[in-house]
């Protein structure tokens, strides 16, 4: 496979969902010319779009179809769980006596950001059914919610070490277009940030609802490990099958 190459952002977007002073266009990497599919990958709390750039060559994906990876940056906002410190975050998150509390309004704001990125890919010639929404931790939360809400069929949803947002109510909100979308979820059994038991509970709810879920667990903390990268790559190969290449 040829090394990923950096290209200019596909389109400059008018983004009213974040402060203009903090807005940056996403990082875009392509694995070859004329990409036939896209992966929009959202980073975790306190990171930025550069966080998963190095993952692209590590996946060792085949040269065809050529893929476009889009790594957006979250807006800056105070984060309660970190003492109100301002950092990049897709949404505010707090630890309460009832466990992790996620700011639903912020998640819905980030959903709109991700929807705008999907629209850019479509405008750039990538059909919706060849777009994967992916993310780690908070990014995985937003990817999962956006994908299950989205009114057109997507290629897949990939959510790593992420707290499933409002799992029971989300099941009632799934758009019929993505009732059978392939979903890859993975979690570390030693995760100290997002408890493994929380992930297992969400998995049971999603499986009972009949979602097309591929589940992996690893003996690790809140991180991505080598075996996980291999499993993600194999799943992406299945999602972007040779049928994409005409």
JSON list of C-alpha atoms in Angstrom, two decimals, residues 136-223:
[
{"chain": "A", "resi": 136, "resn": "UNK", "atom": "CA", "xyz": [-12.37, 6.82, 20.21]},
{"chain": "A", "resi": 137, "resn": "UNK", "atom": "CA", "xyz": [-13.89, 7.53, 23.64]},
{"chain": "A", "resi": 138, "resn": "UNK", "atom": "CA", "xyz": [-15.99, 10.71, 23.31]},
{"chain": "A", "resi": 139, "resn": "UNK", "atom": "CA", "xyz": [-15.47, 10.55, 19.56]},
{"chain": "A", "resi": 140, "resn": "UNK", "atom": "CA", "xyz": [-16.91, 7.04, 19.50]},
{"chain": "A", "resi": 141, "resn": "UNK", "atom": "CA", "xyz": [-19.94, 8.25, 21.44]},
{"chain": "A", "resi": 142, "resn": "UNK", "atom": "CA", "xyz": [-20.68, 10.95, 18.86]},
{"chain": "A", "resi": 143, "resn": "UNK", "atom": "CA", "xyz": [-20.00, 8.61, 15.94]},
{"chain": "A", "resi": 144, "resn": "UNK", "atom": "CA", "xyz": [-22.40, 5.99, 17.30]},
{"chain": "A", "resi": 145, "resn": "UNK", "atom": "CA", "xyz": [-25.25, 8.38, 18.07]},
{"chain": "A", "resi": 146, "resn": "UNK", "atom": "CA", "xyz": [-24.89, 10.23, 14.76]},
{"chain": "A", "resi": 147, "resn": "UNK", "atom": "CA", "xyz": [-24.71, 7.02, 12.77]},
{"chain": "A", "resi": 148, "resn": "UNK", "atom": "CA", "xyz": [-27.79, 5.47, 14.34]},
{"chain": "A", "resi": 149, "resn": "UNK", "atom": "CA", "xyz": [-29.74, 8.71, 13.87]},
{"chain": "A", "resi": 150, "resn": "UNK", "atom": "CA", "xyz": [-28.59, 9.28, 10.28]},
{"chain": "A", "resi": 151, "resn": "UNK", "atom": "CA", "xyz": [-31.40, 9.17, 7.67]},
{"chain": "A", "resi": 152, "resn": "UNK", "atom": "CA", "xyz": [-29.33, 7.53, 4.89]},
{"chain": "A", "resi": 153, "resn": "UNK", "atom": "CA", "xyz": [-27.57, 4.15, 4.99]},
{"chain": "A", "resi": 154, "resn": "UNK", "atom": "CA", "xyz": [-23.94, 4.37, 6.06]},
{"chain": "A", "resi": 155, "resn": "UNK", "atom": "CA", "xyz": [-21.14, 1.87, 5.40]},
{"chain": "A", "resi": 156, "resn": "UNK", "atom": "CA", "xyz": [-20.50, 1.32, 9.10]},
{"chain": "A", "resi": 157, "resn": "UNK", "atom": "CA", "xyz": [-19.93, 2.72, 12.58]},
{"chain": "A", "resi": 158, "resn": "UNK", "atom": "CA", "xyz": [-16.77, 2.13, 14.61]},
{"chain": "A", "resi": 159, "resn": "UNK", "atom": "CA", "xyz": [-16.76, 3.00, 18.32]},
{"chain": "A", "resi": 160, "resn": "UNK", "atom": "CA", "xyz": [-13.72, 2.32, 20.51]},
{"chain": "A", "resi": 161, "resn": "UNK", "atom": "CA", "xyz": [-13.61, 2.62, 24.32]},
{"chain": "A", "resi": 162, "resn": "UNK", "atom": "CA", "xyz": [-16.68, 4.84, 24.24]},
{"chain": "A", "resi": 163, "resn": "UNK", "atom": "CA", "xyz": [-19.56, 5.37, 26.67]},
{"chain": "A", "resi": 164, "resn": "UNK", "atom": "CA", "xyz": [-22.72, 4.58, 24.71]},
{"chain": "A", "resi": 165, "resn": "UNK", "atom": "CA", "xyz": [-24.90, 7.70, 24.97]},
{"chain": "A", "resi": 166, "resn": "UNK", "atom": "CA", "xyz": [-28.22, 7.06, 26.71]},
{"chain": "A", "resi": 167, "resn": "UNK", "atom": "CA", "xyz": [-28.25, 3.47, 25.46]},
{"chain": "A", "resi": 168, "resn": "UNK", "atom": "CA", "xyz": [-31.90, 2.59, 26.16]},
{"chain": "A", "resi": 169, "resn": "UNK", "atom": "CA", "xyz": [-33.39, 5.77, 24.72]},
{"chain": "A", "resi": 170, "resn": "UNK", "atom": "CA", "xyz": [-30.99, 5.65, 21.76]},
{"chain": "A", "resi": 171, "resn": "UNK", "atom": "CA", "xyz": [-32.43, 2.29, 20.73]},
{"chain": "A", "resi": 172, "resn": "UNK", "atom": "CA", "xyz": [-35.82, 3.97, 20.31]},
{"chain": "A", "resi": 173, "resn": "UNK", "atom": "CA", "xyz": [-34.28, 6.73, 18.17]},
{"chain": "A", "resi": 174, "resn": "UNK", "atom": "CA", "xyz": [-32.55, 4.59, 15.54]},
{"chain": "A", "resi": 175, "resn": "UNK", "atom": "CA", "xyz": [-33.47, 5.66, 12.02]},
{"chain": "A", "resi": 176, "resn": "UNK", "atom": "CA", "xyz": [-34.71, 2.76, 9.92]},
{"chain": "A", "resi": 177, "resn": "UNK", "atom": "CA", "xyz": [-32.03, 3.55, 7.30]},
{"chain": "A", "resi": 178, "resn": "UNK", "atom": "CA", "xyz": [-29.34, 2.33, 9.72]},
{"chain": "A", "resi": 179, "resn": "UNK", "atom": "CA", "xyz": [-31.15, -0.42, 11.61]},
{"chain": "A", "resi": 180, "resn": "UNK", "atom": "CA", "xyz": [-28.74, -2.97, 10.10]},
{"chain": "A", "resi": 181, "resn": "UNK", "atom": "CA", "xyz": [-25.61, -0.86, 9.71]},
{"chain": "A", "resi": 182, "resn": "UNK", "atom": "CA", "xyz": [-22.45, -2.82, 10.64]},
{"chain": "A", "resi": 183, "resn": "UNK", "atom": "CA", "xyz": [-21.13, -1.66, 14.02]},
{"chain": "A", "resi": 184, "resn": "UNK", "atom": "CA", "xyz": [-17.69, -2.42, 15.45]},
{"chain": "A", "resi": 185, "resn": "UNK", "atom": "CA", "xyz": [-17.32, -1.84, 19.19]},
{"chain": "A", "resi": 186, "resn": "UNK", "atom": "CA", "xyz": [-14.30, -2.55, 21.37]},
{"chain": "A", "resi": 187, "resn": "UNK", "atom": "CA", "xyz": [-13.38, -1.92, 24.98]},
{"chain": "A", "resi": 188, "resn": "UNK", "atom": "CA", "xyz": [-10.53, -2.58, 27.39]},
{"chain": "A", "resi": 189, "resn": "UNK", "atom": "CA", "xyz": [-11.30, -4.86, 30.32]},
{"chain": "A", "resi": 190, "resn": "UNK", "atom": "CA", "xyz": [-8.97, -2.72, 32.50]},
{"chain": "A", "resi": 191, "resn": "UNK", "atom": "CA", "xyz": [-10.43, 0.63, 31.44]},
{"chain": "A", "resi": 192, "resn": "UNK", "atom": "CA", "xyz": [-10.34, 2.93, 34.48]},
{"chain": "A", "resi": 193, "resn": "UNK", "atom": "CA", "xyz": [-12.00, 5.85, 32.68]},
{"chain": "A", "resi": 194, "resn": "UNK", "atom": "CA", "xyz": [-15.01, 4.20, 31.04]},
{"chain": "A", "resi": 195, "resn": "UNK", "atom": "CA", "xyz": [-15.74, 1.07, 33.13]},
{"chain": "A", "resi": 196, "resn": "UNK", "atom": "CA", "xyz": [-15.87, -2.19, 31.22]},
{"chain": "A", "resi": 197, "resn": "UNK", "atom": "CA", "xyz": [-19.11, -3.09, 33.01]},
{"chain": "A", "resi": 198, "resn": "UNK", "atom": "CA", "xyz": [-20.70, 0.01, 31.48]},
{"chain": "A", "resi": 199, "resn": "UNK", "atom": "CA", "xyz": [-19.62, -1.08, 28.02]},
{"chain": "A", "resi": 200, "resn": "UNK", "atom": "CA", "xyz": [-20.90, -4.63, 28.59]},
{"chain": "A", "resi": 201, "resn": "UNK", "atom": "CA", "xyz": [-24.28, -3.33, 29.69]},
{"chain": "A", "resi": 202, "resn": "UNK", "atom": "CA", "xyz": [-24.57, -1.20, 26.56]},
{"chain": "A", "resi": 203, "resn": "UNK", "atom": "CA", "xyz": [-23.54, -4.14, 24.40]},
{"chain": "A", "resi": 204, "resn": "UNK", "atom": "CA", "xyz": [-26.30, -6.29, 25.90]},
{"chain": "A", "resi": 205, "resn": "UNK", "atom": "CA", "xyz": [-28.89, -3.59, 25.23]},
{"chain": "A", "resi": 206, "resn": "UNK", "atom": "CA", "xyz": [-27.73, -3.16, 21.63]},
{"chain": "A", "resi": 207, "resn": "UNK", "atom": "CA", "xyz": [-27.54, -6.91, 20.96]},
{"chain": "A", "resi": 208, "resn": "UNK", "atom": "CA", "xyz": [-31.03, -7.42, 22.39]},
{"chain": "A", "resi": 209, "resn": "UNK", "atom": "CA", "xyz": [-32.27, -4.75, 20.02]},
{"chain": "A", "resi": 210, "resn": "UNK", "atom": "CA", "xyz": [-30.94, -6.76, 17.09]},
{"chain": "A", "resi": 211, "resn": "UNK", "atom": "CA", "xyz": [-28.18, -4.43, 15.93]},
{"chain": "A", "resi": 212, "resn": "UNK", "atom": "CA", "xyz": [-25.46, -5.82, 13.66]},
{"chain": "A", "resi": 213, "resn": "UNK", "atom": "CA", "xyz": [-22.74, -5.63, 16.29]},
{"chain": "A", "resi": 214, "resn": "UNK", "atom": "CA", "xyz": [-19.17, -6.92, 16.15]},
{"chain": "A", "resi": 215, "resn": "UNK", "atom": "CA", "xyz": [-17.76, -6.83, 19.68]},
{"chain": "A", "resi": 216, "resn": "UNK", "atom": "CA", "xyz": [-14.15, -7.12, 20.84]},
{"chain": "A", "resi": 217, "resn": "UNK", "atom": "CA", "xyz": [-12.57, -6.80, 24.26]},
{"chain": "A", "resi": 218, "resn": "UNK", "atom": "CA", "xyz": [-8.90, -6.48, 25.13]},
{"chain": "A", "resi": 219, "resn": "UNK", "atom": "CA", "xyz": [-6.83, -6.74, 28.29]},
{"chain": "A", "resi": 220, "resn": "UNK", "atom": "CA", "xyz": [-5.95, -3.05, 28.30]},
{"chain": "A", "resi": 221, "resn": "UNK", "atom": "CA", "xyz": [-6.97, 0.27, 29.79]},
{"chain": "A", "resi": 222, "resn": "UNK", "atom": "CA", "xyz": [-8.37, 3.33, 28.02]},
{"chain": "A", "resi": 223, "resn": "UNK", "atom": "CA", "xyz": [-6.24, 2.89, 24.92]}
]
